[in-house]
Amino acid sequence: MLYNKKIILGVTGGISAYKCAHLVRLLIKQGAVVKVILTPAAAEFITPQTLSVLSNNQVIVDFFDANFNWNNHVHLAEWADIMLIAPLTANTLAKMANGLCDNILLATYLSAKSKCIVAPAMDLDMYQHPTVKHNLETLKRNGNLIIPAESGELASGLVGEGRMAEPENIVVFIQEYFKQNLPLNGKNALINAGPTYEAIDPVRFIGNRSSGKMGIAIAETLANKGANVTLVLGPTNEKIINSAIKIINIENSDQMYEAMLSNYDNKDIVICSAAVADYKPANLSSSKIKKKTENFNLELTKTKDILSELGQQKKQQILIGFALETEKLLEYAEEKLKNKNLDFIVANSASENGTVFGADTNKITIIDKHNKISNFELKSKHEVAVDIVNYLIDFIK
Ligand code: CTP
């Protein structure tokens, strides 16, 4: 969910700083890239070494650290997608509210263009103090987001509001923040990818060379843009990185048909990138076929056209198909766009260099139902996926 998100974690000097070890682990587990800045006081509560090991990055404490050019706070601030300060003490809060800048964390905060999210932590009466409340209001007014302190037992022995939000809750808050700002937030997407294997007998099948890379890259991109993604996936060795993607593994075209149709109704976006077999053996042999005769004829029968069926049942869905052609690319792609009732079709030529099944690159043309034709350069499949999803986002608009 936080895959590749760049997060600066600022830690200030309170007892709950020890929880930051766990917080860093959770963020890293979500795929985030984390750089930690400690205030000198925070380093009394948790060692830079611990956070450096857990974040896989150098931890910055001092303006005048020999390994760190003091001026780098500007680059650091530009690098980040968000800045998180947890725990936030009353002292650093007051400085942030008033623009003070006597350590590297505050200098980075003042340089940051990204959103700053803070998780205050202090003792009961401090948290209730009018000055603290006033400073929190100032921070809010200045565009920062506050994760309110939680109630419970405090380090002083008092019980009440003031505990830093639990690391799990901080992570959920950050996830929600990123989700809300994503263009496909709340959209439900269904996509199929990979080949299908049509069984001949218990040990043999008819398949094709599709790797599923293109469809998987699209699924990952949709998820990164906030969509809830269900991926119906044929046999492939490719890995899916984003753990939020719901995967339905299938083997043959009938199973893919069932999976796509039964998951279709509540979807906003449906993309068929799978290389579905067009024909399957008419009869499945229950035992291994022996090589008794010199010649062997295998009778094939047409598979169901999944995309055509989805096109016929289409309601609110934006339906997108692929066309792989070796000749008359645009003519055949336009035919498929109309016949299958699509919103747009991604055409690619199997005869172009770098676009064969299994390759890491692809060159596409998108044709939409308003006859708009957009050509794209040869790119990595990941970049092509971003082009397709960006096109989709514009199309929805
Ligand atoms: N498709 C499908 N079910 C099938 C065959 C194809 O859903 N049984 C989908 C593919 O996932 C793709 C689109 O239809 O999005 C076009 O697939 P393609 O193989 O290019 O064309 P076909 O429709 O199979 O026609 P032909 O093989 O004659 O070009």
mmCIF file of N, CA and C and ligand atoms in Angstrom, residues 192 272-274 276-278 303-307 321-325 336 340, ligand 1:
data_model
loop_
_atom_site.group_PDB
_atom_site.id
_atom_site.type_symbol
_atom_site.label_atom_id
_atom_site.label_comp_id
_atom_site.label_asym_id
_atom_site.label_seq_id
_atom_site.Cartn_x
_atom_site.Cartn_y
_atom_site.Cartn_z
ATOM 1 N N ASN A 192 -7.688 -9.236 -16.271
ATOM 2 C CA ASN A 192 -7.122 -10.580 -16.443
ATOM 3 C C ASN A 192 -5.784 -10.483 -17.172
ATOM 4 N N CYS A 272 -9.174 -6.519 -20.115
ATOM 5 C CA CYS A 272 -8.847 -7.887 -20.537
ATOM 6 C C CYS A 272 -7.525 -7.860 -21.294
ATOM 7 N N SER A 273 -6.457 -8.205 -20.603
ATOM 8 C CA SER A 273 -5.157 -8.240 -21.271
ATOM 9 C C SER A 273 -4.681 -9.670 -21.468
ATOM 10 N N ALA A 274 -5.479 -10.642 -21.002
ATOM 11 C CA ALA A 274 -5.033 -12.040 -21.058
ATOM 12 C C ALA A 274 -4.986 -12.538 -22.499
ATOM 13 N N VAL A 276 -6.077 -15.253 -24.040
ATOM 14 C CA VAL A 276 -6.972 -16.402 -23.863
ATOM 15 C C VAL A 276 -6.869 -17.294 -25.102
ATOM 16 N N ALA A 277 -6.765 -18.605 -24.882
ATOM 17 C CA ALA A 277 -6.725 -19.527 -26.027
ATOM 18 C C ALA A 277 -8.019 -19.378 -26.821
ATOM 19 N N ASP A 278 -7.929 -19.388 -28.138
ATOM 20 C CA ASP A 278 -9.137 -19.268 -28.969
ATOM 21 C C ASP A 278 -9.812 -20.622 -29.152
ATOM 22 N N THR A 303 -13.218 -21.586 -27.769
ATOM 23 C CA THR A 303 -13.463 -21.218 -26.358
ATOM 24 C C THR A 303 -14.485 -20.079 -26.344
ATOM 25 N N LYS A 304 -14.990 -19.779 -25.157
ATOM 26 C CA LYS A 304 -15.911 -18.630 -25.055
ATOM 27 C C LYS A 304 -15.096 -17.348 -25.157
ATOM 28 N N ASP A 305 -15.635 -16.361 -25.859
ATOM 29 C CA ASP A 305 -14.947 -15.068 -25.931
ATOM 30 C C ASP A 305 -15.360 -14.252 -24.701
ATOM 31 N N ILE A 306 -14.451 -14.171 -23.744
ATOM 32 C CA ILE A 306 -14.767 -13.541 -22.448
ATOM 33 C C ILE A 306 -15.088 -12.060 -22.631
ATOM 34 N N LEU A 307 -14.237 -11.383 -23.392
ATOM 35 C CA LEU A 307 -14.396 -9.931 -23.571
ATOM 36 C C LEU A 307 -15.710 -9.601 -24.283
ATOM 37 N N GLY A 321 -10.027 -3.574 -23.889
ATOM 38 C CA GLY A 321 -9.471 -4.815 -24.411
ATOM 39 C C GLY A 321 -8.118 -4.589 -25.048
ATOM 40 N N PHE A 322 -7.487 -5.671 -25.430
ATOM 41 C CA PHE A 322 -6.213 -5.631 -26.137
ATOM 42 C C PHE A 322 -6.404 -6.257 -27.513
ATOM 43 N N ALA A 323 -5.587 -5.844 -28.462
ATOM 44 C CA ALA A 323 -5.586 -6.525 -29.757
ATOM 45 C C ALA A 323 -4.135 -6.773 -30.138
ATOM 46 N N LEU A 324 -3.818 -8.018 -30.346
ATOM 47 C CA LEU A 324 -2.466 -8.364 -30.790
ATOM 48 C C LEU A 324 -2.579 -8.823 -32.241
ATOM 49 N N GLU A 325 -1.907 -8.105 -33.124
ATOM 50 C CA GLU A 325 -2.053 -8.410 -34.546
ATOM 51 C C GLU A 325 -0.677 -8.511 -35.203
ATOM 52 N N LYS A 336 -12.439 -4.993 -33.413
ATOM 53 C CA LYS A 336 -12.620 -5.594 -32.068
ATOM 54 C C LYS A 336 -13.251 -4.588 -31.106
ATOM 55 N N LYS A 340 -16.796 -5.872 -29.773
ATOM 56 C CA LYS A 340 -16.800 -6.310 -28.373
ATOM 57 C C LYS A 340 -17.344 -5.222 -27.442
HETATM 58 N N1 CTP B 1 -10.287 -12.385 -25.605
HETATM 59 C C1 CTP B 1 -11.178 -12.949 -24.710
HETATM 60 N N2 CTP B 1 -11.574 -14.240 -24.858
HETATM 61 C C2 CTP B 1 -11.141 -14.986 -25.882
HETATM 62 C C3 CTP B 1 -10.233 -14.423 -26.796
HETATM 63 C C4 CTP B 1 -9.823 -13.105 -26.650
HETATM 64 O O1 CTP B 1 -11.573 -12.270 -23.771
HETATM 65 N N3 CTP B 1 -11.537 -16.236 -25.986
HETATM 66 C C5 CTP B 1 -9.888 -10.986 -25.440
HETATM 67 C C6 CTP B 1 -8.411 -10.762 -25.189
HETATM 68 O O2 CTP B 1 -8.129 -10.781 -23.786
HETATM 69 C C7 CTP B 1 -8.188 -9.383 -25.794
HETATM 70 C C8 CTP B 1 -9.206 -9.305 -26.911
HETATM 71 O O3 CTP B 1 -10.176 -10.317 -26.642
HETATM 72 O O4 CTP B 1 -8.477 -8.345 -24.878
HETATM 73 C C9 CTP B 1 -8.649 -9.528 -28.297
HETATM 74 O O5 CTP B 1 -7.886 -10.712 -28.300
HETATM 75 P P1 CTP B 1 -7.111 -11.162 -29.625
HETATM 76 O O6 CTP B 1 -6.410 -12.446 -29.338
HETATM 77 O O7 CTP B 1 -6.302 -10.005 -30.153
HETATM 78 O O8 CTP B 1 -8.281 -11.356 -30.658
HETATM 79 P P2 CTP B 1 -9.451 -12.408 -30.789
HETATM 80 O O9 CTP B 1 -10.702 -11.767 -30.339
HETATM 81 O O10 CTP B 1 -9.079 -13.692 -30.114
HETATM 82 O O11 CTP B 1 -9.522 -12.587 -32.340
HETATM 83 P P3 CTP B 1 -8.374 -13.132 -33.364
HETATM 84 O O12 CTP B 1 -7.570 -14.159 -32.597
HETATM 85 O O13 CTP B 1 -9.150 -13.693 -34.495
HETATM 86 O O14 CTP B 1 -7.557 -11.926 -33.756
#
